[in-house]
XYZ file of C-alpha atoms in Angstrom:
223
model
C 0.000 0.000 0.000
C 1.379 3.397 -0.992
C 2.660 5.651 1.762
C 5.030 8.572 2.188
C 7.312 8.434 5.222
C 8.947 11.613 6.486
C 12.086 10.350 8.209
C 14.235 12.586 10.444
C 17.984 12.077 10.144
C 20.714 12.971 12.685
C 21.745 16.632 12.867
C 25.330 15.585 13.564
C 25.905 12.467 15.611
C 24.858 9.453 13.526
C 23.947 7.531 16.686
C 20.948 9.822 17.137
C 18.983 8.043 14.410
C 16.134 5.846 15.667
C 15.787 2.087 15.177
C 12.475 2.719 13.439
C 14.031 5.204 11.004
C 16.622 2.628 9.953
C 13.910 -0.018 9.555
C 11.759 2.245 7.382
C 14.687 3.319 5.182
C 15.542 -0.335 4.583
C 11.956 -1.373 3.847
C 10.675 1.361 1.512
C 10.899 1.092 -2.255
C 12.540 4.497 -2.765
C 14.308 7.189 -0.766
C 14.099 10.865 -1.723
C 17.165 12.712 -0.440
C 17.992 16.410 -0.324
C 21.624 15.678 -1.255
C 22.377 12.114 -2.342
C 26.075 12.527 -1.531
C 25.383 13.551 2.061
C 22.671 10.934 2.546
C 24.813 8.328 0.842
C 27.223 8.440 3.775
C 24.359 7.875 6.217
C 22.936 4.967 4.242
C 26.346 3.350 3.881
C 27.005 3.642 7.626
C 23.785 1.780 8.442
C 24.108 -0.651 5.503
C 20.949 0.610 3.783
C 20.878 -0.286 0.089
C 17.494 1.213 -0.891
C 17.518 3.108 -4.198
C 17.855 6.871 -3.689
C 17.082 9.876 -5.898
C 17.481 13.619 -5.440
C 14.655 15.779 -4.060
C 15.657 19.302 -3.006
C 14.347 22.863 -2.907
C 15.507 23.608 -6.463
C 13.643 20.723 -8.111
C 10.810 20.166 -5.632
C 8.150 21.991 -7.663
C 9.021 19.981 -10.770
C 9.217 16.535 -9.188
C 6.154 16.486 -6.912
C 3.684 15.393 -9.607
C 5.951 12.543 -10.723
C 6.401 11.365 -7.131
C 2.636 11.426 -6.559
C 2.188 9.170 -9.594
C 4.776 6.764 -8.201
C 2.949 6.671 -4.884
C -0.390 6.068 -6.629
C 1.162 3.062 -8.357
C 1.465 1.448 -4.935
C 5.072 1.967 -3.874
C 6.319 3.288 -0.533
C 8.663 6.283 -0.400
C 10.745 7.831 2.388
C 11.770 11.488 2.307
C 14.904 12.581 4.163
C 16.770 15.886 4.371
C 20.499 16.382 4.942
C 19.862 16.704 8.686
C 16.840 16.893 10.942
C 13.146 16.554 10.169
C 11.945 17.092 6.570
C 9.851 20.230 5.909
C 11.368 22.161 8.855
C 13.319 24.771 6.836
C 13.931 21.913 4.376
C 12.066 20.332 1.426
C 8.961 18.359 2.299
C 5.981 20.671 2.639
C 4.977 20.658 -1.037
C 5.104 16.870 -1.286
C 3.253 16.380 2.007
C 0.510 18.774 0.897
C 0.198 16.994 -2.451
C -0.127 13.639 -0.684
C -2.877 14.986 1.582
C -4.714 16.396 -1.441
C -4.493 13.009 -3.173
C -5.523 10.983 -0.118
C -2.118 9.316 0.109
C -1.133 8.313 3.628
C 1.692 10.304 5.234
C 3.606 9.010 8.258
C 6.052 11.407 9.958
C 8.480 9.678 12.304
C 9.652 11.484 15.438
C 13.317 12.376 15.569
C 16.019 15.002 15.431
C 15.170 18.682 14.931
C 17.917 21.196 15.634
C 15.828 23.918 17.256
C 14.514 21.716 20.094
C 17.830 21.078 21.921
C 18.916 24.662 21.173
C 15.762 26.015 22.816
C 15.884 23.677 25.800
C 19.517 24.428 26.652
C 19.264 28.166 25.954
C 17.991 28.934 29.440
C 15.289 31.127 27.899
C 11.565 30.573 28.557
C 10.348 27.618 26.495
C 6.736 27.240 27.627
C 5.784 29.432 24.668
C 7.955 30.123 21.616
C 7.808 31.003 17.933
C 9.924 29.346 15.228
C 10.997 31.746 12.459
C 13.531 29.620 10.590
C 15.713 31.716 8.271
C 15.078 35.457 8.093
C 14.552 36.963 4.626
C 17.937 37.783 3.093
C 16.967 41.185 1.684
C 13.350 41.919 0.754
C 11.112 41.907 3.795
C 13.912 41.502 6.332
C 13.462 44.920 7.986
C 9.675 44.501 8.080
C 10.029 41.091 9.732
C 12.514 42.348 12.325
C 10.291 45.309 13.229
C 7.367 42.945 13.742
C 9.404 40.465 15.804
C 10.764 43.257 17.998
C 7.343 43.283 19.703
C 7.120 39.485 20.080
C 6.893 38.450 23.750
C 7.628 34.740 23.234
C 11.106 33.274 22.768
C 12.023 33.481 19.070
C 14.028 30.779 17.267
C 16.029 31.360 14.095
C 18.271 29.291 11.845
C 21.308 31.081 10.401
C 24.343 30.336 8.273
C 27.792 31.005 9.804
C 28.778 33.731 7.333
C 25.607 35.719 8.092
C 25.568 35.294 11.879
C 27.436 38.501 12.754
C 25.224 40.557 10.446
C 22.086 39.036 11.973
C 23.285 39.619 15.536
C 23.973 43.220 14.562
C 20.392 43.529 13.356
C 19.154 42.085 16.655
C 21.096 44.800 18.497
C 19.564 47.418 16.229
C 15.940 46.232 16.238
C 15.602 44.335 19.536
C 18.107 46.275 21.645
C 21.652 45.458 22.727
C 20.469 44.141 26.097
C 18.086 41.501 24.667
C 19.127 38.029 25.851
C 20.390 35.734 23.099
C 21.615 32.140 22.944
C 23.557 30.816 19.938
C 23.970 27.038 19.597
C 26.461 25.810 17.037
C 27.356 22.330 15.753
C 24.759 20.611 17.952
C 25.578 16.942 18.765
C 28.977 17.254 17.062
C 32.518 17.265 18.456
C 32.841 21.061 18.592
C 29.331 21.818 19.863
C 29.009 25.073 21.769
C 26.321 27.363 23.133
C 27.109 31.034 23.772
C 24.638 32.960 25.924
C 24.453 36.641 26.839
C 23.078 39.950 25.646
C 22.833 40.538 21.910
C 25.848 42.857 22.149
C 27.943 40.357 24.132
C 27.224 37.524 21.711
C 27.868 39.837 18.739
C 31.263 40.805 20.174
C 32.141 37.144 20.771
C 31.453 36.060 17.197
C 32.963 39.214 15.706
C 36.250 38.145 17.284
C 35.715 34.430 16.680
C 34.115 33.793 13.257
C 31.741 30.826 13.557
C 31.587 27.598 11.584
C 28.884 24.972 11.221
C 25.108 24.881 11.567
C 23.619 27.556 13.847
C 20.427 28.003 15.860
C 19.694 31.346 17.556
C 17.222 31.737 20.415
C 16.190 35.275 21.343
C 14.260 36.252 24.454
C 10.883 37.849 23.856
C 10.174 41.466 24.659
C 9.407 42.080 28.321
């Protein structure tokens, strides 16, 4: 019976994958991967030989219809991203929506998502929070920051290392230099670190120590 599985993959440490995720990836007929080279290493490590094809943000609009037809033919497909849970700032939403519209069963496995450990170990309030993902690069960025400056819940962002200093500078400008910030980098990996402090303190730290790796930023809400 046709089914789409959304399978979270480790955000760093390969041991964080679940037994069920490995079982599903071995049993499905096809794996859709954001980057087949990255996912190839994961599959090799766990001795998974399932056929894999590319499915990423640049071809997602073009491939969804073809994938739906494959699913309607009765095969089972697993979707994985390079790291974490599909559709969270990664490909997956368009395909999931298409499956729902076509009455194709979707099963999302629980598993790794980078913002959860970053939020929990930030020390900031986590009873209520808002996930923003990546800020707009240019158009709409200022508008979004002005709106979020009034947000009272903890705000979570994803950011690339080469844009972190610029983004922290914008937080100082729009949220205030004294707003509490926590930056988690390389979660679950050998050089994992979390830097906490005011927006200005964290900006100064990364201005003097350019960051590397995947980054999650948690920002305290307005008091």
